Every structure is written in structure tokens, then in C-alpha cells.
XYZ file of C-alpha atoms in Angstrom:
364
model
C 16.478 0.266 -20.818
C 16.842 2.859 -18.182
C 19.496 3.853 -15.702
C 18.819 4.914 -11.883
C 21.109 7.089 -9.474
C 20.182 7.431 -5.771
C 22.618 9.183 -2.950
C 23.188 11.450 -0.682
C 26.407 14.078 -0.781
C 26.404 16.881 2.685
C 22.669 17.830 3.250
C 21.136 16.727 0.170
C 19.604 13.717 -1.064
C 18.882 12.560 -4.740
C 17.315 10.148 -6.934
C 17.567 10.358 -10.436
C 15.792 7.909 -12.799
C 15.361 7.545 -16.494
C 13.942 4.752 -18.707
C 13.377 4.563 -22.586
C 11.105 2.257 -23.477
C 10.957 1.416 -27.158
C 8.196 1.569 -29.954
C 5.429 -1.892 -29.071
C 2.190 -2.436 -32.183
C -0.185 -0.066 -30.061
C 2.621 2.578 -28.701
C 5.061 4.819 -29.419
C 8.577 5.150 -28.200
C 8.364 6.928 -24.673
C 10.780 7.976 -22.321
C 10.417 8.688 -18.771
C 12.246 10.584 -16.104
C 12.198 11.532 -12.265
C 14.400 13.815 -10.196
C 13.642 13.958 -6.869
C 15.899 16.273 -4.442
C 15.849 16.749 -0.997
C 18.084 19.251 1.582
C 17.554 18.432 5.444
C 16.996 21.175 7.431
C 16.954 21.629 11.282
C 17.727 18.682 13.837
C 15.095 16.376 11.979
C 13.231 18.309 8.839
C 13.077 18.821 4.730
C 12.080 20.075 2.181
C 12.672 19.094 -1.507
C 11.599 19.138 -4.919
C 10.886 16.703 -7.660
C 9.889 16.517 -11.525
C 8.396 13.953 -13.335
C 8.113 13.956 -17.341
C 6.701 11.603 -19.887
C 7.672 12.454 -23.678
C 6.726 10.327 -26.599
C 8.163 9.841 -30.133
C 5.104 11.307 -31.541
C 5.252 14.802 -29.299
C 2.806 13.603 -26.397
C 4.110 15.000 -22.849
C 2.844 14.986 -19.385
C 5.168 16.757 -16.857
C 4.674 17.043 -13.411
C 6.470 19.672 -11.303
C 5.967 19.422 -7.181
C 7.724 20.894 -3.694
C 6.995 19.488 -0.568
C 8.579 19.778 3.046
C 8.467 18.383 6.341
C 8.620 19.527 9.818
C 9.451 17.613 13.170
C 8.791 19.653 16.241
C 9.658 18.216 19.631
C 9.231 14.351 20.480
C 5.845 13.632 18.285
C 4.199 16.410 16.405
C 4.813 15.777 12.673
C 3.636 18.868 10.432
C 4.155 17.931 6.114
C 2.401 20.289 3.101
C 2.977 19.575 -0.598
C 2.002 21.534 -3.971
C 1.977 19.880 -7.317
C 1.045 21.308 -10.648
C 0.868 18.918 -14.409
C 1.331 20.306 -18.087
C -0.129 18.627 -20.454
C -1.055 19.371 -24.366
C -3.850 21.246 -24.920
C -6.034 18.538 -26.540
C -5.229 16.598 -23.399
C -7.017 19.388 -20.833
C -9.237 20.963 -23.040
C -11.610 22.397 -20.640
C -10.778 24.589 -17.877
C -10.206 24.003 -14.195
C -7.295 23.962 -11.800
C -4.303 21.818 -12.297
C -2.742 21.625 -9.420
C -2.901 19.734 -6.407
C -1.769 20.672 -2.495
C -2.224 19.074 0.650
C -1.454 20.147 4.324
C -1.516 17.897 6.909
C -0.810 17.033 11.116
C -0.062 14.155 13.020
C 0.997 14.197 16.504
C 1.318 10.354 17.748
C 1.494 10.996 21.859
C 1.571 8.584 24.195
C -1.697 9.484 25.392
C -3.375 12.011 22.492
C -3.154 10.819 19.458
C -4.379 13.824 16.315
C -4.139 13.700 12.886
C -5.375 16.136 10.331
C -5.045 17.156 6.866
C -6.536 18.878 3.904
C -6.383 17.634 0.364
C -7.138 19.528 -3.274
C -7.188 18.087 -6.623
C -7.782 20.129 -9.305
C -9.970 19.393 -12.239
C -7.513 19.740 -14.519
C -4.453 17.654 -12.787
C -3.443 14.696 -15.380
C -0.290 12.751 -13.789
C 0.420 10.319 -16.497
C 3.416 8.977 -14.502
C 1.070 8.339 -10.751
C -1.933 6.917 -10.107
C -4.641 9.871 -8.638
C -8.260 7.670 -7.914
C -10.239 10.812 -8.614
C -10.011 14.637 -9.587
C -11.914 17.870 -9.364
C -12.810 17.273 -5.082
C -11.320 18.473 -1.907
C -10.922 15.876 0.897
C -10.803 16.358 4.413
C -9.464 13.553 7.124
C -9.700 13.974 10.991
C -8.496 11.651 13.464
C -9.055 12.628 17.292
C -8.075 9.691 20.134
C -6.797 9.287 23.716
C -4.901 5.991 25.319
C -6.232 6.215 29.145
C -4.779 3.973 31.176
C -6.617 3.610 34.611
C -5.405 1.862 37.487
C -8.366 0.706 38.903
C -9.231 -1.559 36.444
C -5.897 -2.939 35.357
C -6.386 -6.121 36.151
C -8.140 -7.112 33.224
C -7.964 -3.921 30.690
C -4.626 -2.824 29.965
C -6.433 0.554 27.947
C -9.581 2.183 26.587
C -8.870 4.008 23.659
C -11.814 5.943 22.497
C -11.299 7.889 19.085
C -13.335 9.515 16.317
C -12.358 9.909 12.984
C -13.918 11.505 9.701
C -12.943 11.913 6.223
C -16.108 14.404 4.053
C -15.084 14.530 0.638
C -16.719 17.707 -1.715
C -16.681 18.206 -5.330
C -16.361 21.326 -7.226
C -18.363 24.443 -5.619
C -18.186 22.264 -2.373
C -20.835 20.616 -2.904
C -21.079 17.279 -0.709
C -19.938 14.136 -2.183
C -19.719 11.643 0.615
C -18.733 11.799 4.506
C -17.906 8.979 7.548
C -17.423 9.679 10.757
C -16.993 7.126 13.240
C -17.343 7.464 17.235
C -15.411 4.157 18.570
C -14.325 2.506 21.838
C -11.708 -0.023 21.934
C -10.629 -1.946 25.359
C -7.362 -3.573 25.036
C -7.249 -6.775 27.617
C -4.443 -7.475 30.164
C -4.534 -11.241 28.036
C -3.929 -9.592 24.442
C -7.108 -9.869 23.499
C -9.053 -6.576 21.782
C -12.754 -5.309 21.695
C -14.557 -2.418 20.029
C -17.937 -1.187 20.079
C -19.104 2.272 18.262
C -20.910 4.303 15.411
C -20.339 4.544 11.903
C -22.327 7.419 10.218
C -22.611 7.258 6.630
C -23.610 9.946 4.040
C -23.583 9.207 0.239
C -24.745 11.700 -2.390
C -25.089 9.704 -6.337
C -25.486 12.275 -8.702
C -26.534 9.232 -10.998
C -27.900 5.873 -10.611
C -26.069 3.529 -9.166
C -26.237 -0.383 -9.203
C -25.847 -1.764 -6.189
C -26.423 -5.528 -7.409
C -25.881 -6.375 -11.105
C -27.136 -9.847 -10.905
C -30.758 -8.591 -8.923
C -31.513 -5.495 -10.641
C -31.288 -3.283 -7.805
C -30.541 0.176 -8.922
C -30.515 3.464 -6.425
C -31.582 6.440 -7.621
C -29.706 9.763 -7.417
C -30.055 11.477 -4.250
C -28.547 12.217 -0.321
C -28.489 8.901 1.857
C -27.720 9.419 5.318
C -27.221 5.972 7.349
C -25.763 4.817 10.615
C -24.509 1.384 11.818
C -23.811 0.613 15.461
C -21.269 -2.535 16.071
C -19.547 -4.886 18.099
C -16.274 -7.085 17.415
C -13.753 -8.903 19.693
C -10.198 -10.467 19.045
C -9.394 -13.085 21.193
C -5.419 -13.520 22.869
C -3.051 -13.407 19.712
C -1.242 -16.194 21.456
C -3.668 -18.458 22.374
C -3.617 -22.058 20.486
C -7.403 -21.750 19.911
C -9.719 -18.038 19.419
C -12.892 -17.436 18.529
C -13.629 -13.555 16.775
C -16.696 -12.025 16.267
C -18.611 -8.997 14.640
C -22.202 -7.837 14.919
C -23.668 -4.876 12.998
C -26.686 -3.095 12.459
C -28.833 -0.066 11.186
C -29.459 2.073 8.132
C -27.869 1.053 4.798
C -28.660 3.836 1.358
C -32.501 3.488 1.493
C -32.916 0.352 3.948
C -31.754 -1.699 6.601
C -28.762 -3.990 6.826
C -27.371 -6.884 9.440
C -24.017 -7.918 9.348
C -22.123 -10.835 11.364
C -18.877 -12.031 11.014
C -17.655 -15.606 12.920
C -14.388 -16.596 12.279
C -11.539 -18.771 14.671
C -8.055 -19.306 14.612
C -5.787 -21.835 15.265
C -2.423 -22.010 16.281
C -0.946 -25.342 16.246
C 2.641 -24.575 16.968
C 5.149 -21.623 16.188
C 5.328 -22.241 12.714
C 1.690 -23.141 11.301
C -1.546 -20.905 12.109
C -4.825 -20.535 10.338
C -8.042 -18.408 10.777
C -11.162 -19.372 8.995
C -14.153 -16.603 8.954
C -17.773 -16.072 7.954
C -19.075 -13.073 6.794
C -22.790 -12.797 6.118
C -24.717 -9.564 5.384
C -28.476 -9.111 4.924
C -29.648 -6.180 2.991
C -33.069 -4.426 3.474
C -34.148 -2.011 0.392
C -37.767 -1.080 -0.606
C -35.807 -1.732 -4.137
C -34.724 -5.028 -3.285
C -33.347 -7.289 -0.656
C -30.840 -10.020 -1.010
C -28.142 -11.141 1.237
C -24.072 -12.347 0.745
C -21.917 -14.634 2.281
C -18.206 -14.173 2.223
C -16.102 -17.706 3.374
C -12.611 -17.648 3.678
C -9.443 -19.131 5.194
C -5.996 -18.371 5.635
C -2.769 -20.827 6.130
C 0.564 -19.522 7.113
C 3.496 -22.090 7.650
C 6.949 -21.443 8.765
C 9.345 -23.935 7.251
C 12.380 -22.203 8.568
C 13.478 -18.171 8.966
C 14.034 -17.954 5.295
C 11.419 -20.252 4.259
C 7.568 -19.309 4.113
C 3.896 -20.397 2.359
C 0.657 -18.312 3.001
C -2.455 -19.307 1.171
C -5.641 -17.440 0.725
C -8.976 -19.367 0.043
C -12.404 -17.564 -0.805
C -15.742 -18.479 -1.606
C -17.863 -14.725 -2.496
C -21.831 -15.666 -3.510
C -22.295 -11.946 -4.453
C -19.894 -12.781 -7.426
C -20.585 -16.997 -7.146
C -16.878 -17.343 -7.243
C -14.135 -19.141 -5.712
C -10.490 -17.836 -5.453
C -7.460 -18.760 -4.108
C -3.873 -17.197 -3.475
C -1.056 -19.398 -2.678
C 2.634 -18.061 -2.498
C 5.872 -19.069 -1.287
C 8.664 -17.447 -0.341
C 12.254 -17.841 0.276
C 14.956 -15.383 1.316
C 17.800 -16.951 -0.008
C 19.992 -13.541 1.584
C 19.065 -10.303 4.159
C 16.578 -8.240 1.965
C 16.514 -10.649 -0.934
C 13.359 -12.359 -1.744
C 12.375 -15.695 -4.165
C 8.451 -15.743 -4.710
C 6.394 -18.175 -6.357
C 2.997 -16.955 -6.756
C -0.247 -19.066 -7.745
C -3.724 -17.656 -8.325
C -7.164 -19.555 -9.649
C -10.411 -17.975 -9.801
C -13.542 -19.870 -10.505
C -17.258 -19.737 -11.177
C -19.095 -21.672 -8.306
C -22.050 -22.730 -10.692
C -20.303 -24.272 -13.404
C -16.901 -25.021 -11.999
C -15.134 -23.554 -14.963
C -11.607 -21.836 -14.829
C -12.245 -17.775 -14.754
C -8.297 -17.259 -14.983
C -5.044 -18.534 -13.655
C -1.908 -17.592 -13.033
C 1.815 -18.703 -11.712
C 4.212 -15.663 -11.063
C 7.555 -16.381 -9.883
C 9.568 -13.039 -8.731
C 13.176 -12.274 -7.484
């Protein structure tokens, strides 16, 4: 059971939500709550506050306590920071490290720069019971850098070149290098729709323990800096065309070896309300500890039965895993913002044929 209050009275916004949920064979009784409260401030900024806290029958808790704000400047530059800290018993965090985690960040969209920027710290020590945090203990930078130029001489046939870089280098405690990308692109949007990109993806991977790279082949890497680079190609055909071919070549280094990717695919668009694409992905890996290649087949159907009426299916065939799944699910809104789905999924194993799992999820 649980009851949730959202509005908004002069300046201020807030969302209240609590929900008890009762005692199940493996859990306790548990009750959760969330304030959230936010004031605007200027012509188009805010800051605000919010608490989460998780409290069991038995005396667990996990409490989260966080301020954030937001600040619009002129037409495009965006400027945001947050701070969260956790409590949590001491048998929960019993050794030490920081618990909190803060994050600054930029992003100015122009019509001709576009920058974004921000800084991210998670403590070793952060436990939110109540959110979903992929990993702790590392600070994470991301940098974005790109320009839309426009020349007239060659309008004709390019409508813009758009050449970025981006980066993300992740570090773990003591800064000490986990992992790093940086990519050096340059995309060409055509006067017909259609998109191409060619560019440089540097890779740098540090395992601090082995890692398996293919379960079914043995191939294990051993701990250690890898530093590799792939160069690329890809092109999107017209978005509107009836008929499109797409394409994707890649090469270079990959961990200890060499790898060569292409990707074929088309897609076909029969009328307004029924398209498909179909694609083949194929990679071949080079390691002095092993070689062996995957294929990745899929295809996806989208039909338009009316405005409120919908089907979009997902078939794949993946011979890393030798298994074939699909995705099927149908939708109808039967009123504005209100949404009927039927959902099917059925995953197989391409040797034998037999069932893996299956499942039929309708939602309202």
C-alpha cells in the first residue's frame, strides 16, 4: 500500500511518496519514503532538496540525504551540481571510505558549438538501497567538444559537417586509471537525409584481474594496461526512402590483438505504416590467446494499424551465446497518455531448439 502527493503551491514544487510493503517468506516488513522539494529561482533556475529512507521491521535502514540545483544562463548554457551522502548501519559499511557522492556538470547546446562537461565522485562507502549506482569507490570524467559548420559552397549535397570529440576516463581510488575512450569523429549530414561518419575510437582498459573474454573458448586476459584504437566508417541512407542500404566498417587494435568489424543491414519502407530493417553484424577477433569470430542477425518490424494502434517486433539470432530471441509487443492507446501493452518474449538455444524462457506481459 502506499500513498503519493505531487504539486506545486507559489515557487515550490513537491513530491511526497510513501509505500509499506508487508512481511513476504524471505523479507521483512519495509517501508519506504521520498520527499523531494524544489523552489525556482531566477527567470529559469532551482535548487531543491530530497530524502530517501528505507526502514525495516527488524531495524535495517538506508537513508539517503541529497541537494542539487540548476542554473540557466542566457539562450543555451545549462550549468547543474548535486551532493548526496547515505547512512547506513554499521555492519552495513564496515570499512572506511567516503560516503558521499557529488557531481558538477556543463552543457551548452549552441547552434553552432556544442560543449558538455562534467565531473562525477562516488564514494566507497555510498550504499543507496532505494537507486541503482553501477559502481562505487571511482571518479568519472565526461567531455564532449563539437561544432555544426555549415558551408555554402558545398550545400548542394551536404547540409553540415559536424566534427566532435568526446571522452569519458574513469579512475579508482588514489586515481589510479581504470578505463578511458576518446573518440575523434566526423559526421556529414546530406542535403537527401542521409548521414555518414568516419573517425577514431581510442581505447584504454586496465583489469586488475583476469578477465574472460569468451566463456565457451577459454580465452582469458590477463591483468594489465591495454591501449587499442579502431578507425571506422558507417553511412545511413535517406530516412524516407522506400528502399536503404547501411553500412559499417571497422578496424585496428582490440585488448592484446586485432579485430574487424562489418555491419550490412537495409531497410524497407513499404508504405506509411509498415517499415523493417534487417542487419548483419560480424566481428573477427585476433588474440595471441585465441581467435574466434561472432555474428549478430537481426530484424525489426514496425506496423501502424492506426494512431492509437501499434506492433514492433524484435528478432535475433547471437552465435556468441547460440541463441535466438525475439520481442514482440503491441500497443494501444485507448486515451492521450494512456497506454495498453501486450508484451511477448522467447529465448532459445540454437543447437537444440529448446525453450530458454518465455514470457507474456500485458501492462496498463
Amino acid at each position: 500500500g502506499g500513498l503519493r502527493l505531487t504539486g506545486n503551491t507559489g515557487r515550490y514544487s513537491v513530491g511526497v511518496m510513501n509505500i509499506h510493503q508487508g512481511q513476504g517468506p524471505n523479507t521483512p516488513a519495509t517501508n519506504f519514503s521520498a520527499v523531494r522539494i524544489r523552489r525556482a529561482l531566477l527567470a529559469n533556475s532551482d535548487v531543491g532538496v530530497a530524502i530517501l529512507n528505507k526502514q525495516t521491521a527488524e531495524g535495517h535502514y538506508n537513508r539517503v540525504f541529497g541537494a542539487d540545483a540548476n542554473f540557466r544562463f542566457f539562450q543555451h548554457l545549462n550549468l547543474n551540481a548535486y551532493v548526496a551522502r547515505t547512512l547506513s548501519p554499521p555492519e552495513v559499511t564496515k570499512e572506511s571510505g567516503s560516503d558521499l557522492a557529488t557531481r558538477i556538470g556543463l552543457n551548452y547546446p549552441g547552434s553552432f558549438w556544442m560543449v558538455r562537461a562534467s565531473y562525477l565522485t562516488i564514494g566507497d562507502q555510498f550504499n543507496n538501497e532505494l537507486g541503482f549506482v553501477p559502481r562505487v569507490g571511482i571518479g568519472k570524467f565526461d567531455g564532449f567538444l563539437g561544432a555544426h559548420v555549415r558551408p555554402k559552397s558545398t550545400s548542394r549535397w551536404a547540409r553540415e559537417f559536424f566534427p566532435h570529440w568526446e571522452g569519458h576516463r574513469i579512475t579508482r581510488r588514489s586515481n589510479q586509471l581504470d578505463s578511458a575512450y576518446y573518440d575523434h569523429h566526423l559526421m556529414i549530414r546530406f542535403q537527401n537525409g542521409g548521414m555518414g561518419e568516419i573517425g577514431i575510437n581510442q581505447n584504454v582498459e586496465v583489469l586488475t584481474r583476469p578477465f574472460t573474454l569468451h566463456k565457451n573458448r577459454g580465452i582469458v586476459l590477463l591483468p594489465g594496461r591495454y591501449d587499442y584504437d579502431e578507425f571506422f566508417v558507417w553511412y545511413n541512407p535517406d530516412p524516407g526512402a522506400t528502399i536503404g542500404l547501411t553500412g559499417r566498417f571497422a578496424i585496428g587494435e582490440f585488448y592484446s590483438g586485432h579485430a574487424t568489424s562489418y555491419r550490412i543491414g537495409s531497410v524497407v519502407r513499404a508504405s506509411a505504416r509498415f517499415n523493417a530493417n534487417f542487419s548483419l553484424t560480424r566481428n573477427l577477433i585476433r588474440l595471441p590467446e585465441g581467435s574466434f569470430n561472432t555474428n549478430l542477425l537481426g530484424t525489426r518490424i514496425n506496423v501502424d494499424f492506426s494512431t492509437r494502434t501499434f506492433l514492433n517486433a524484435l528478432i535475433q539470432y547471437n552465435s556468441a551465446a547460440r541463441q535466438w530471441s525475439s520481442n514482440v509487443r503491441f500497443n494501444i492507446i485507448h486515451r492521450p497518455l494512456s497506454d495498453i501493452f501486450v508484451v511477448y518474449n522467447d529465448q532459445r538455444n540454437s543447437r537444440t531448439g529448446w525453450l530458454m524462457n518465455r514470457s507474456l506481459v500485458p501492462k496498463m
